[in-house]
């Protein structure tokens, strides 16, 4: 009670029962405990839902982001030294394999003896058209597939003859032969010193075919 005094021996006995308990300091009304004060006081369990308005908890947002392996102050321990800029890093944990260096060729034009030969390509075109269209008859429904087939045959045949580093563009025009006149032309932007063109025509009693192949040198 307020007016009753406590004997000295009883007071000493009460204080020695739990030496770990500390009396919280008197705070002015409206004072909110800080995180450090709540951690020292040990009030309430660590909970994400703890509010600073109620019983203060020792929960810290930094500790939650750091994870269970966080060190002092909520900082995650470093996994190792940071590799220098530009070094090779293995994400699988295995040591990086040996480097393979490929020397650049610095070739901007065909090597001697590897240029486009229009006469040789033209002979190959004529041979392919004659072998495939010798006994063919024109049909509007089959003209498209036949033209694509001829382009593929020409590409396979010319790939064996053309020098390396040349890209081929094949075009085939098919039509019925009914006494009309047909002019086939082409226009392309290319290098006159390195690129080339070859064309060939074939006719029989039923159809005509014009094949054009552009050879473009790839640097």
PDB file of C-alpha atoms in Angstrom:
ATOM      1  CA  UNK A   1       0.000   0.000   0.000  1.00  0.00           C
ATOM      2  CA  UNK A   2       1.007   3.626  -0.474  1.00  0.00           C
ATOM      3  CA  UNK A   3       1.378   4.452   3.190  1.00  0.00           C
ATOM      4  CA  UNK A   4       3.029   1.227   4.291  1.00  0.00           C
ATOM      5  CA  UNK A   5       6.791   0.992   4.470  1.00  0.00           C
ATOM      6  CA  UNK A   6       8.691  -2.115   3.434  1.00  0.00           C
ATOM      7  CA  UNK A   7      11.329  -3.555   5.734  1.00  0.00           C
ATOM      8  CA  UNK A   8      14.867  -3.312   4.388  1.00  0.00           C
ATOM      9  CA  UNK A   9      15.375  -7.071   4.426  1.00  0.00           C
ATOM     10  CA  UNK A  10      12.211  -7.724   2.439  1.00  0.00           C
ATOM     11  CA  UNK A  11      13.179  -5.180  -0.206  1.00  0.00           C
ATOM     12  CA  UNK A  12      16.605  -6.753  -0.618  1.00  0.00           C
ATOM     13  CA  UNK A  13      14.985 -10.200  -0.926  1.00  0.00           C
ATOM     14  CA  UNK A  14      12.597  -9.051  -3.660  1.00  0.00           C
ATOM     15  CA  UNK A  15      15.335  -7.464  -5.740  1.00  0.00           C
ATOM     16  CA  UNK A  16      17.556 -10.540  -5.637  1.00  0.00           C
ATOM     17  CA  UNK A  17      14.862 -12.913  -6.939  1.00  0.00           C
ATOM     18  CA  UNK A  18      15.297 -11.978 -10.613  1.00  0.00           C
ATOM     19  CA  UNK A  19      18.395  -9.919 -11.274  1.00  0.00           C
ATOM     20  CA  UNK A  20      17.682  -9.985 -15.041  1.00  0.00           C
ATOM     21  CA  UNK A  21      14.578  -7.831 -14.789  1.00  0.00           C
ATOM     22  CA  UNK A  22      15.164  -4.144 -15.213  1.00  0.00           C
ATOM     23  CA  UNK A  23      12.644  -1.507 -14.534  1.00  0.00           C
ATOM     24  CA  UNK A  24      11.864   0.432 -17.656  1.00  0.00           C
ATOM     25  CA  UNK A  25      12.593   4.126 -17.448  1.00  0.00           C
ATOM     26  CA  UNK A  26       9.730   6.528 -17.077  1.00  0.00           C
ATOM     27  CA  UNK A  27       8.737   7.999 -20.444  1.00  0.00           C
ATOM     28  CA  UNK A  28       6.623  11.055 -21.052  1.00  0.00           C
ATOM     29  CA  UNK A  29       3.069  10.478 -22.314  1.00  0.00           C
ATOM     30  CA  UNK A  30       2.857   9.842 -26.047  1.00  0.00           C
ATOM     31  CA  UNK A  31       6.441   8.559 -26.343  1.00  0.00           C
ATOM     32  CA  UNK A  32       6.834   5.592 -28.688  1.00  0.00           C
ATOM     33  CA  UNK A  33       9.614   3.080 -28.004  1.00  0.00           C
ATOM     34  CA  UNK A  34      12.265   2.790 -30.668  1.00  0.00           C
ATOM     35  CA  UNK A  35      13.464  -0.489 -32.174  1.00  0.00           C
ATOM     36  CA  UNK A  36      16.688  -0.377 -30.157  1.00  0.00           C
ATOM     37  CA  UNK A  37      14.791   0.192 -26.925  1.00  0.00           C
ATOM     38  CA  UNK A  38      12.418  -2.650 -27.703  1.00  0.00           C
ATOM     39  CA  UNK A  39      15.327  -4.986 -28.472  1.00  0.00           C
ATOM     40  CA  UNK A  40      17.011  -4.167 -25.147  1.00  0.00           C
ATOM     41  CA  UNK A  41      13.812  -4.519 -23.192  1.00  0.00           C
ATOM     42  CA  UNK A  42      12.979  -7.864 -24.809  1.00  0.00           C
ATOM     43  CA  UNK A  43       9.264  -7.215 -24.869  1.00  0.00           C
ATOM     44  CA  UNK A  44       7.166  -9.558 -26.979  1.00  0.00           C
ATOM     45  CA  UNK A  45       8.215 -12.211 -29.524  1.00  0.00           C
ATOM     46  CA  UNK A  46       9.683 -11.388 -32.915  1.00  0.00           C
ATOM     47  CA  UNK A  47       6.702 -10.994 -35.182  1.00  0.00           C
ATOM     48  CA  UNK A  48       6.157  -9.330 -38.540  1.00  0.00           C
ATOM     49  CA  UNK A  49       2.781  -8.110 -37.368  1.00  0.00           C
ATOM     50  CA  UNK A  50       4.182  -6.403 -34.260  1.00  0.00           C
ATOM     51  CA  UNK A  51       3.234  -2.759 -33.972  1.00  0.00           C
ATOM     52  CA  UNK A  52       5.235  -0.039 -32.334  1.00  0.00           C
ATOM     53  CA  UNK A  53       1.972   1.180 -30.798  1.00  0.00           C
ATOM     54  CA  UNK A  54       1.500  -2.047 -28.825  1.00  0.00           C
ATOM     55  CA  UNK A  55       4.067  -4.260 -27.134  1.00  0.00           C
ATOM     56  CA  UNK A  56       7.314  -3.486 -28.932  1.00  0.00           C
ATOM     57  CA  UNK A  57       9.099  -6.391 -30.588  1.00  0.00           C
ATOM     58  CA  UNK A  58      12.702  -6.961 -31.519  1.00  0.00           C
ATOM     59  CA  UNK A  59      11.766  -7.418 -35.173  1.00  0.00           C
ATOM     60  CA  UNK A  60      13.762  -5.395 -37.648  1.00  0.00           C
ATOM     61  CA  UNK A  61      12.972  -4.903 -41.319  1.00  0.00           C
ATOM     62  CA  UNK A  62      16.641  -5.137 -42.152  1.00  0.00           C
ATOM     63  CA  UNK A  63      16.909  -8.499 -40.428  1.00  0.00           C
ATOM     64  CA  UNK A  64      13.956  -9.847 -42.390  1.00  0.00           C
ATOM     65  CA  UNK A  65      15.521  -8.875 -45.704  1.00  0.00           C
ATOM     66  CA  UNK A  66      18.873 -10.311 -44.773  1.00  0.00           C
ATOM     67  CA  UNK A  67      17.490 -13.783 -44.014  1.00  0.00           C
ATOM     68  CA  UNK A  68      18.413 -16.325 -41.386  1.00  0.00           C
ATOM     69  CA  UNK A  69      22.111 -16.169 -42.197  1.00  0.00           C
ATOM     70  CA  UNK A  70      22.393 -12.475 -41.487  1.00  0.00           C
ATOM     71  CA  UNK A  71      25.275 -11.224 -39.477  1.00  0.00           C
ATOM     72  CA  UNK A  72      25.357  -8.439 -36.897  1.00  0.00           C
ATOM     73  CA  UNK A  73      23.312  -5.426 -37.787  1.00  0.00           C
ATOM     74  CA  UNK A  74      21.153  -7.320 -40.303  1.00  0.00           C
ATOM     75  CA  UNK A  75      23.875  -7.607 -42.939  1.00  0.00           C
ATOM     76  CA  UNK A  76      24.253 -10.813 -44.913  1.00  0.00           C
ATOM     77  CA  UNK A  77      27.773 -12.189 -44.802  1.00  0.00           C
ATOM     78  CA  UNK A  78      29.681 -11.881 -48.051  1.00  0.00           C
ATOM     79  CA  UNK A  79      29.914 -15.000 -50.241  1.00  0.00           C
ATOM     80  CA  UNK A  80      33.420 -14.178 -51.314  1.00  0.00           C
ATOM     81  CA  UNK A  81      35.551 -11.509 -52.925  1.00  0.00           C
ATOM     82  CA  UNK A  82      34.059  -9.652 -55.865  1.00  0.00           C
ATOM     83  CA  UNK A  83      35.832 -10.631 -59.119  1.00  0.00           C
ATOM     84  CA  UNK A  84      37.546  -7.812 -60.962  1.00  0.00           C
ATOM     85  CA  UNK A  85      35.836  -6.122 -63.863  1.00  0.00           C
ATOM     86  CA  UNK A  86      36.235  -8.003 -67.150  1.00  0.00           C
ATOM     87  CA  UNK A  87      37.191 -11.330 -65.549  1.00  0.00           C
ATOM     88  CA  UNK A  88      35.487 -14.630 -66.366  1.00  0.00           C
ATOM     89  CA  UNK A  89      32.974 -15.932 -63.828  1.00  0.00           C
ATOM     90  CA  UNK A  90      31.591 -19.479 -63.619  1.00  0.00           C
ATOM     91  CA  UNK A  91      27.988 -19.534 -62.366  1.00  0.00           C
ATOM     92  CA  UNK A  92      27.922 -23.337 -62.157  1.00  0.00           C
ATOM     93  CA  UNK A  93      30.711 -23.510 -59.585  1.00  0.00           C
ATOM     94  CA  UNK A  94      33.048 -25.291 -62.004  1.00  0.00           C
ATOM     95  CA  UNK A  95      36.304 -23.672 -63.128  1.00  0.00           C
ATOM     96  CA  UNK A  96      36.029 -21.818 -66.450  1.00  0.00           C
ATOM     97  CA  UNK A  97      37.243 -23.680 -69.491  1.00  0.00           C
ATOM     98  CA  UNK A  98      40.251 -22.609 -71.529  1.00  0.00           C
ATOM     99  CA  UNK A  99      39.861 -19.655 -73.851  1.00  0.00           C
ATOM    100  CA  UNK A 100      39.736 -20.316 -77.586  1.00  0.00           C
ATOM    101  CA  UNK A 101      41.089 -17.535 -79.751  1.00  0.00           C
ATOM    102  CA  UNK A 102      40.284 -17.461 -83.458  1.00  0.00           C
ATOM    103  CA  UNK A 103      42.488 -15.230 -85.535  1.00  0.00           C
ATOM    104  CA  UNK A 104      40.497 -12.844 -87.780  1.00  0.00           C
ATOM    105  CA  UNK A 105      41.082 -13.259 -91.483  1.00  0.00           C
ATOM    106  CA  UNK A 106      40.648  -9.571 -92.424  1.00  0.00           C
ATOM    107  CA  UNK A 107      39.518 -10.671 -95.881  1.00  0.00           C
ATOM    108  CA  UNK A 108      37.500  -8.093 -97.768  1.00  0.00           C
ATOM    109  CA  UNK A 109      37.724  -9.696-101.224  1.00  0.00           C
ATOM    110  CA  UNK A 110      37.904 -13.204-102.681  1.00  0.00           C
ATOM    111  CA  UNK A 111      41.222 -15.012-102.675  1.00  0.00           C
ATOM    112  CA  UNK A 112      42.954 -15.630-106.005  1.00  0.00           C
ATOM    113  CA  UNK A 113      41.128 -18.380-107.883  1.00  0.00           C
ATOM    114  CA  UNK A 114      37.934 -18.031-105.805  1.00  0.00           C
ATOM    115  CA  UNK A 115      36.035 -15.443-107.832  1.00  0.00           C
ATOM    116  CA  UNK A 116      32.663 -15.802-109.510  1.00  0.00           C
ATOM    117  CA  UNK A 117      32.800 -17.548-112.893  1.00  0.00           C
ATOM    118  CA  UNK A 118      29.675 -16.617-114.840  1.00  0.00           C
ATOM    119  CA  UNK A 119      30.347 -18.957-117.779  1.00  0.00           C
ATOM    120  CA  UNK A 120      30.751 -22.023-115.573  1.00  0.00           C
ATOM    121  CA  UNK A 121      27.620 -21.182-113.583  1.00  0.00           C
ATOM    122  CA  UNK A 122      25.620 -20.666-116.778  1.00  0.00           C
ATOM    123  CA  UNK A 123      26.556 -24.113-118.056  1.00  0.00           C
ATOM    124  CA  UNK A 124      25.382 -25.651-114.774  1.00  0.00           C
ATOM    125  CA  UNK A 125      22.059 -23.801-115.037  1.00  0.00           C
ATOM    126  CA  UNK A 126      21.423 -25.025-118.548  1.00  0.00           C
ATOM    127  CA  UNK A 127      22.199 -28.621-117.579  1.00  0.00           C
ATOM    128  CA  UNK A 128      19.823 -28.594-114.594  1.00  0.00           C
ATOM    129  CA  UNK A 129      16.944 -27.018-116.576  1.00  0.00           C
ATOM    130  CA  UNK A 130      17.327 -29.436-119.461  1.00  0.00           C
ATOM    131  CA  UNK A 131      17.453 -32.488-117.201  1.00  0.00           C
ATOM    132  CA  UNK A 132      14.364 -31.527-115.215  1.00  0.00           C
ATOM    133  CA  UNK A 133      12.135 -29.914-117.889  1.00  0.00           C
ATOM    134  CA  UNK A 134      12.934 -32.070-120.865  1.00  0.00           C
ATOM    135  CA  UNK A 135       9.565 -33.896-120.821  1.00  0.00           C
ATOM    136  CA  UNK A 136       7.597 -31.538-118.570  1.00  0.00           C
ATOM    137  CA  UNK A 137       4.227 -30.035-119.524  1.00  0.00           C
ATOM    138  CA  UNK A 138       2.987 -26.713-118.201  1.00  0.00           C
ATOM    139  CA  UNK A 139       0.213 -26.707-115.607  1.00  0.00           C
ATOM    140  CA  UNK A 140      -0.943 -23.630-113.737  1.00  0.00           C
ATOM    141  CA  UNK A 141      -1.559 -25.607-110.530  1.00  0.00           C
ATOM    142  CA  UNK A 142       1.910 -27.171-110.611  1.00  0.00           C
ATOM    143  CA  UNK A 143       3.905 -24.156-111.809  1.00  0.00           C
ATOM    144  CA  UNK A 144       4.616 -22.821-108.290  1.00  0.00           C
ATOM    145  CA  UNK A 145       5.864 -26.083-106.767  1.00  0.00           C
ATOM    146  CA  UNK A 146       7.884 -26.807-109.905  1.00  0.00           C
ATOM    147  CA  UNK A 147       9.580 -23.385-109.750  1.00  0.00           C
ATOM    148  CA  UNK A 148      10.520 -23.941-106.075  1.00  0.00           C
ATOM    149  CA  UNK A 149      11.860 -27.383-106.923  1.00  0.00           C
ATOM    150  CA  UNK A 150      14.031 -25.929-109.666  1.00  0.00           C
ATOM    151  CA  UNK A 151      15.409 -23.273-107.320  1.00  0.00           C
ATOM    152  CA  UNK A 152      16.416 -25.941-104.824  1.00  0.00           C
ATOM    153  CA  UNK A 153      18.047 -28.077-107.521  1.00  0.00           C
ATOM    154  CA  UNK A 154      19.994 -25.095-108.797  1.00  0.00           C
ATOM    155  CA  UNK A 155      21.121 -24.089-105.322  1.00  0.00           C
ATOM    156  CA  UNK A 156      22.393 -27.584-104.497  1.00  0.00           C
ATOM    157  CA  UNK A 157      24.220 -27.885-107.817  1.00  0.00           C
ATOM    158  CA  UNK A 158      25.812 -24.443-107.680  1.00  0.00           C
ATOM    159  CA  UNK A 159      26.905 -24.865-104.085  1.00  0.00           C
ATOM    160  CA  UNK A 160      29.274 -27.559-105.327  1.00  0.00           C
ATOM    161  CA  UNK A 161      30.741 -25.252-107.972  1.00  0.00           C
ATOM    162  CA  UNK A 162      30.771 -21.813-106.393  1.00  0.00           C
ATOM    163  CA  UNK A 163      33.785 -20.656-104.381  1.00  0.00           C
ATOM    164  CA  UNK A 164      33.405 -20.269-100.608  1.00  0.00           C
ATOM    165  CA  UNK A 165      31.944 -17.185 -98.911  1.00  0.00           C
ATOM    166  CA  UNK A 166      29.387 -16.623-101.668  1.00  0.00           C
ATOM    167  CA  UNK A 167      25.672 -16.377-100.973  1.00  0.00           C
ATOM    168  CA  UNK A 168      23.330 -17.540-103.726  1.00  0.00           C
ATOM    169  CA  UNK A 169      19.975 -16.017-104.681  1.00  0.00           C
ATOM    170  CA  UNK A 170      18.049 -18.174-107.172  1.00  0.00           C
ATOM    171  CA  UNK A 171      15.013 -17.094-109.194  1.00  0.00           C
ATOM    172  CA  UNK A 172      13.050 -19.164-111.715  1.00  0.00           C
ATOM    173  CA  UNK A 173      10.265 -17.899-113.977  1.00  0.00           C
ATOM    174  CA  UNK A 174       7.919 -20.469-115.574  1.00  0.00           C
ATOM    175  CA  UNK A 175       5.198 -19.883-118.153  1.00  0.00           C
ATOM    176  CA  UNK A 176       3.192 -21.584-120.884  1.00  0.00           C
ATOM    177  CA  UNK A 177       4.440 -21.430-124.451  1.00  0.00           C
ATOM    178  CA  UNK A 178       1.529 -20.159-126.554  1.00  0.00           C
ATOM    179  CA  UNK A 179       3.319 -17.904-129.028  1.00  0.00           C
ATOM    180  CA  UNK A 180       3.669 -14.827-126.773  1.00  0.00           C
ATOM    181  CA  UNK A 181       6.804 -12.770-126.224  1.00  0.00           C
ATOM    182  CA  UNK A 182       8.211 -12.494-122.665  1.00  0.00           C
ATOM    183  CA  UNK A 183      11.046 -10.325-121.395  1.00  0.00           C
ATOM    184  CA  UNK A 184      12.497 -11.120-117.948  1.00  0.00           C
ATOM    185  CA  UNK A 185      14.698  -8.539-116.257  1.00  0.00           C
ATOM    186  CA  UNK A 186      16.279  -8.045-112.844  1.00  0.00           C
ATOM    187  CA  UNK A 187      17.843  -5.220-110.876  1.00  0.00           C
ATOM    188  CA  UNK A 188      20.133  -5.566-107.880  1.00  0.00           C
ATOM    189  CA  UNK A 189      22.477  -3.474-105.755  1.00  0.00           C
ATOM    190  CA  UNK A 190      25.827  -5.227-105.613  1.00  0.00           C
ATOM    191  CA  UNK A 191      29.589  -4.966-105.902  1.00  0.00           C
ATOM    192  CA  UNK A 192      30.596  -5.207-109.539  1.00  0.00           C
ATOM    193  CA  UNK A 193      34.136  -6.358-108.679  1.00  0.00           C
ATOM    194  CA  UNK A 194      33.218  -9.243-106.361  1.00  0.00           C
ATOM    195  CA  UNK A 195      29.580 -10.225-107.000  1.00  0.00           C
ATOM    196  CA  UNK A 196      28.275 -11.952-110.111  1.00  0.00           C
ATOM    197  CA  UNK A 197      25.201 -13.006-112.096  1.00  0.00           C
ATOM    198  CA  UNK A 198      24.377 -15.912-114.371  1.00  0.00           C
ATOM    199  CA  UNK A 199      21.179 -16.767-116.245  1.00  0.00           C
ATOM    200  CA  UNK A 200      19.917 -19.485-118.555  1.00  0.00           C
ATOM    201  CA  UNK A 201      16.694 -20.151-120.509  1.00  0.00           C
ATOM    202  CA  UNK A 202      14.989 -23.360-121.585  1.00  0.00           C
ATOM    203  CA  UNK A 203      11.975 -24.012-123.810  1.00  0.00           C
ATOM    204  CA  UNK A 204      10.063 -27.039-125.026  1.00  0.00           C
ATOM    205  CA  UNK A 205       6.747 -27.533-126.796  1.00  0.00           C
ATOM    206  CA  UNK A 206       4.723 -26.708-123.647  1.00  0.00           C
ATOM    207  CA  UNK A 207       6.587 -24.230-121.457  1.00  0.00           C
ATOM    208  CA  UNK A 208       9.511 -21.892-121.082  1.00  0.00           C
ATOM    209  CA  UNK A 209      11.757 -21.324-118.063  1.00  0.00           C
ATOM    210  CA  UNK A 210      14.245 -18.582-117.216  1.00  0.00           C
ATOM    211  CA  UNK A 211      16.636 -19.131-114.310  1.00  0.00           C
ATOM    212  CA  UNK A 212      18.748 -16.327-112.741  1.00  0.00           C
ATOM    213  CA  UNK A 213      21.315 -16.737-109.983  1.00  0.00           C
ATOM    214  CA  UNK A 214      23.035 -13.896-108.127  1.00  0.00           C
ATOM    215  CA  UNK A 215      26.281 -14.677-106.316  1.00  0.00           C
ATOM    216  CA  UNK A 216      27.023 -12.208-103.501  1.00  0.00           C
ATOM    217  CA  UNK A 217      30.398 -12.247-101.803  1.00  0.00           C
ATOM    218  CA  UNK A 218      30.147 -12.261 -98.001  1.00  0.00           C
ATOM    219  CA  UNK A 219      33.085 -10.562 -96.255  1.00  0.00           C
TER     220      UNK A 219
END
